[in-house]
Short mmCIF file of C-alpha atoms in Angstrom, two decimals:
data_model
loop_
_atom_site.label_atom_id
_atom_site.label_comp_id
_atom_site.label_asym_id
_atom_site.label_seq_id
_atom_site.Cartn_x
_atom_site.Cartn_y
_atom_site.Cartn_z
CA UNK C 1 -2.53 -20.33 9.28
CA UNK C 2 -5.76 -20.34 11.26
CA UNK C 3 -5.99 -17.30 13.44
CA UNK C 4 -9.81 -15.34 13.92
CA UNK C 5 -8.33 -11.83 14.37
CA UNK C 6 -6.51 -12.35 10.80
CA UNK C 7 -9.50 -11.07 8.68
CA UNK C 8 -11.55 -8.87 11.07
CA UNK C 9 -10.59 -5.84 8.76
CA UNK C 10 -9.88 -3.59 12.31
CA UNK C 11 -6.08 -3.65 11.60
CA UNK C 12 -4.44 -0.23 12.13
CA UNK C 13 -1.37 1.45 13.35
CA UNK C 14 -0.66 4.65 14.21
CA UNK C 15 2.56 6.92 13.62
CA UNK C 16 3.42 10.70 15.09
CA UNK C 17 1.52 12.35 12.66
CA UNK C 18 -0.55 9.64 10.36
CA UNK C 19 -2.89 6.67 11.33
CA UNK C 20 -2.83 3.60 8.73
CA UNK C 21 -5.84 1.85 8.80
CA UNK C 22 -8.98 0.27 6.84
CA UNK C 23 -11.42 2.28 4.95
CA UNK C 24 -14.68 2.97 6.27
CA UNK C 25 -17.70 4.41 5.07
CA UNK C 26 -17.63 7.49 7.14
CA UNK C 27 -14.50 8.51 5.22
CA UNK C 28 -16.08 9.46 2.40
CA UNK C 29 -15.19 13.27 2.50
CA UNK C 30 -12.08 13.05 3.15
CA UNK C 31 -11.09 9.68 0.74
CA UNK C 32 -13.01 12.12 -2.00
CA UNK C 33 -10.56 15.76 -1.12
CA UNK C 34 -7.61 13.63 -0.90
CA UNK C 35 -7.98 12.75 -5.03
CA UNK C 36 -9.66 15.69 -5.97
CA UNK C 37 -6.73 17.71 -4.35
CA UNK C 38 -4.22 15.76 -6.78
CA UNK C 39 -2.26 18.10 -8.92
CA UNK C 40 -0.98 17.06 -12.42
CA UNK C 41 0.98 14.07 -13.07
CA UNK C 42 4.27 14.90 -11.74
CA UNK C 43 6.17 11.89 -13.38
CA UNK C 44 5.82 8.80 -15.54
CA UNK C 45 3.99 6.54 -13.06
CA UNK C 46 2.57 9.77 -11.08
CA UNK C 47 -1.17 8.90 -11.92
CA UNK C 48 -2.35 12.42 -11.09
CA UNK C 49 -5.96 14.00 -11.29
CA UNK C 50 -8.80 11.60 -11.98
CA UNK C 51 -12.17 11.93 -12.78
CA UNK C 52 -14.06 11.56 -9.86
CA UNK C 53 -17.30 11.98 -11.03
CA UNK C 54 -18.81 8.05 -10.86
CA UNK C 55 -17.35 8.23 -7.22
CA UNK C 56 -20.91 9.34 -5.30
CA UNK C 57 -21.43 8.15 -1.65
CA UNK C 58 -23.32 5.18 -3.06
CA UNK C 59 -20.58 3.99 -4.95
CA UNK C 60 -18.02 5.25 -2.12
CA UNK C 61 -19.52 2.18 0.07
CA UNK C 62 -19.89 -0.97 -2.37
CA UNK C 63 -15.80 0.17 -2.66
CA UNK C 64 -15.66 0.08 0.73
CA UNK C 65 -17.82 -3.30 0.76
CA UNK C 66 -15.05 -4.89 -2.05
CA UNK C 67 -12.40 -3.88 0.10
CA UNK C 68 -13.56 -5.60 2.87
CA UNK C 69 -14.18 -8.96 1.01
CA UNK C 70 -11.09 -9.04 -0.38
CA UNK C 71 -9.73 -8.85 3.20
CA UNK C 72 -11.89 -11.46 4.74
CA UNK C 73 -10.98 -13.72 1.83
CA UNK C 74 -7.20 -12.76 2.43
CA UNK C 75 -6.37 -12.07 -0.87
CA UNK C 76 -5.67 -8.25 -0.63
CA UNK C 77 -5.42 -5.67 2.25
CA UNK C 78 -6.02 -2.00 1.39
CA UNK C 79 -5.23 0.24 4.21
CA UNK C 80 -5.80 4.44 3.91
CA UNK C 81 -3.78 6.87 4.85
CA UNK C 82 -4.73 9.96 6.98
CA UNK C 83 -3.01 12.90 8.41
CA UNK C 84 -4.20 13.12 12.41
CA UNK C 85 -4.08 16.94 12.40
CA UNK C 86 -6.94 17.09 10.18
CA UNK C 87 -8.07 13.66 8.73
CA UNK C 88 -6.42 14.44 5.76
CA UNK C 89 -6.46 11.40 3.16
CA UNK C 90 -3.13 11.25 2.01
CA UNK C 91 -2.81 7.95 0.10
CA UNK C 92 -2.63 4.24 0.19
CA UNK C 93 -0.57 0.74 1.07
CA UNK C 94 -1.72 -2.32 -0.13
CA UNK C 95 -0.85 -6.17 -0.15
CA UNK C 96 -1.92 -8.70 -2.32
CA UNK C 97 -1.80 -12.50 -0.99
CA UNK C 98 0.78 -14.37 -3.37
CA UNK C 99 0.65 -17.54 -1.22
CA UNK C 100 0.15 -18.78 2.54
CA UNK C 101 1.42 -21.92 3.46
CA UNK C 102 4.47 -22.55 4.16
CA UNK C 103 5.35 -19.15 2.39
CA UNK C 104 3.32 -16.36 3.98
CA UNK C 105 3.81 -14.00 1.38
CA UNK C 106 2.91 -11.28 0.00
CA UNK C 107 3.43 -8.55 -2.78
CA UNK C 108 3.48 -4.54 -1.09
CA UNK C 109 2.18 -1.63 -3.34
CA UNK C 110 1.86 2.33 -2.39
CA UNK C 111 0.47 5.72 -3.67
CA UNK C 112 0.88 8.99 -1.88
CA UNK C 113 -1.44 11.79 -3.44
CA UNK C 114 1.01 13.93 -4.72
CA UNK C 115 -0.23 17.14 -3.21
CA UNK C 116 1.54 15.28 0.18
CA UNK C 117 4.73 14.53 -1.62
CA UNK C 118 8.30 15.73 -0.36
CA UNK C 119 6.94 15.95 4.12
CA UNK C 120 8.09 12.34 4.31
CA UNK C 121 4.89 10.61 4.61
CA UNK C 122 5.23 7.63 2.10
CA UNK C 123 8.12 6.32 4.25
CA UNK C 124 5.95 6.53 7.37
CA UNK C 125 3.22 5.30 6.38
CA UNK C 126 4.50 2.09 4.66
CA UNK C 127 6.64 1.63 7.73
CA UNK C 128 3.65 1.39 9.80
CA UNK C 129 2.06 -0.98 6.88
CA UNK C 130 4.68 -3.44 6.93
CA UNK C 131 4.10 -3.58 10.67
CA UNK C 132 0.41 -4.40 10.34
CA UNK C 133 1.44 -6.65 7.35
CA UNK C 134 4.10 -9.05 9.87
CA UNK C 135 2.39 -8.29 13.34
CA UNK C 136 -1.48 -8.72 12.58
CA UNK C 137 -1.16 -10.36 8.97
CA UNK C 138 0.92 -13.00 9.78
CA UNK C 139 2.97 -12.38 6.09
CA UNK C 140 6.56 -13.54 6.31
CA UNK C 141 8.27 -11.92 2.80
CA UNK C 142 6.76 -9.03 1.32
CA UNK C 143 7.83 -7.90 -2.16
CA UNK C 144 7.80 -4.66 -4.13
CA UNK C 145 7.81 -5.07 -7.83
CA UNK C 146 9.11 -1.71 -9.28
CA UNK C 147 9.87 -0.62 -12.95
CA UNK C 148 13.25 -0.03 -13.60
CA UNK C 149 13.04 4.02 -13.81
CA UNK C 150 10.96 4.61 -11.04
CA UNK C 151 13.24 6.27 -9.41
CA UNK C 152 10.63 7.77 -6.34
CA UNK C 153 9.08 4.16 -5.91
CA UNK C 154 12.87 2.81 -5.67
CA UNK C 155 14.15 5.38 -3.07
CA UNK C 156 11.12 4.87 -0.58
CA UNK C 157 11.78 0.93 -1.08
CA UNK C 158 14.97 1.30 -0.17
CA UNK C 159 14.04 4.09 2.63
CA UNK C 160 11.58 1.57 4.33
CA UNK C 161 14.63 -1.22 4.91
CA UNK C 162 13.32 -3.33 1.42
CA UNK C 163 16.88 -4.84 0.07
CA UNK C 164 17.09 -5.27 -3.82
CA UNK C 165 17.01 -9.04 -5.05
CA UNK C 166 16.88 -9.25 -8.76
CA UNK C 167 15.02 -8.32 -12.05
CA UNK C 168 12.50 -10.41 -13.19
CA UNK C 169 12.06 -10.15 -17.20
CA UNK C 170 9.09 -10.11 -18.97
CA UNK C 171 7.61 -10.22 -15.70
CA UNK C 172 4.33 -7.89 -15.78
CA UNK C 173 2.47 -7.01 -19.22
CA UNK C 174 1.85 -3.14 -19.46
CA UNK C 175 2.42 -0.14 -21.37
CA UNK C 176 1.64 -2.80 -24.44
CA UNK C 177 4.33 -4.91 -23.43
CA UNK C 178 6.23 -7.38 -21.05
CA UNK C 179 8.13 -4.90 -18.79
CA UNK C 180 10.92 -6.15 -16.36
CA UNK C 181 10.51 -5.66 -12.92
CA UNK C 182 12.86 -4.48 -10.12
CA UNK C 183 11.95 -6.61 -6.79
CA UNK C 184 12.54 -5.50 -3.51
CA UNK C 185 12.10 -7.72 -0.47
CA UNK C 186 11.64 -7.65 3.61
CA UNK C 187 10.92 -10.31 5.32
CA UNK C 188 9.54 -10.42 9.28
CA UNK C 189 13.33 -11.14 11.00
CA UNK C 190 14.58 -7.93 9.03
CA UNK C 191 11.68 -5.96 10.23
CA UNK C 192 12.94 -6.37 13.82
CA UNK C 193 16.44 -6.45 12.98
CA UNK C 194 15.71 -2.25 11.51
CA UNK C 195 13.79 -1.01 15.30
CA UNK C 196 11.80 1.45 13.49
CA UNK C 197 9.41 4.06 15.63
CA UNK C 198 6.05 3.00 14.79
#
């Protein structure tokens, strides 16, 4: 699908309290206090505190640079969380490119620092995402591939209006193993069908 605003990397949406939108280099000190602020892991899949010491301003924009490319080539879209009150970077939403044609679809992952968790924000903010991801991205299905205990991952799936499809086995090689996979779908008519407040 030809369309010049598709890769422009400006896409953004805005919610009552958060704005969704690409990461730019003057978001440095706030990207960098958003994962330093982590607490422990919480849960199996909770990543949790990181070193963040390779992460210098210098580095900080040739990830900002690789984000952009991989937008402008349409294979992934990585859009940041923050809190308006304060900037605060609260986490991620991210699609991958699976295939455009006569498909336009796409596979959805999220992360909310966990220092934000349990004030509701993962749902908003991945409502907005799936927004941008049908209005400005053109995407028709988007998927969520989810392991089968992750509970949190499978309740803010379900939260967002994703309906449960099937497990795919063998599907995704981690943990030193092929792993099933729960997947979760929208697609574009469902996202008008649910009238969300975004």
């Amino acid at each position: 699908m030809e369309d010049t605003t598709l890769n422009t990397c400006n896409h953004s949406k805005e919610t009552e309290r958060l704005i969704v939108r690409s990461l730019q280099k003057e978001d440095y000190s706030s990207w960098l206090a958003g994962y330093e602020g982590r607490l422990p892991s919480q849960h199996k899949y909770d990543e949790g505190q990181i070193d963040t010491s390779i992460c210098t301003e210098e580095w900080f924009s040739e990830f900002v640079d690789k984000h952009q490319k991989l937008a402008i080539e349409d294979k992934a879209y990585v859009f940041n969380i923050f809190r308006k009150e304060d900037h605060a970077h609260v986490g991620e939403v991210d699609f991958s490119t699976l295939i455009r044609d006569d498909f336009q679809w796409a596979r959805a992952g999220y992360n909310i620092h966990n220092q934000f968790w349990r004030n509701g924000y993962g749902q908003e903010a991945v409502r907005a995402a799936l927004n941008i991801a049908f209005e400005q991205l053109y995407y028709h299905r988007i998927e969520a591939h989810i392991n089968l205990d992750n509970t949190p991952s499978i309740k803010l799936a379900e939260g967002v209006g994703m309906k449960f499809e099937c497990v795919r086995q063998g599907f995704i090689y981690e943990f030193g193993e092929w792993t099933d996979n729960l997947i979760y779908f929208i697609n574009s008519k469902q996202l008008v069908l649910s009238q969300w407040d975004c």
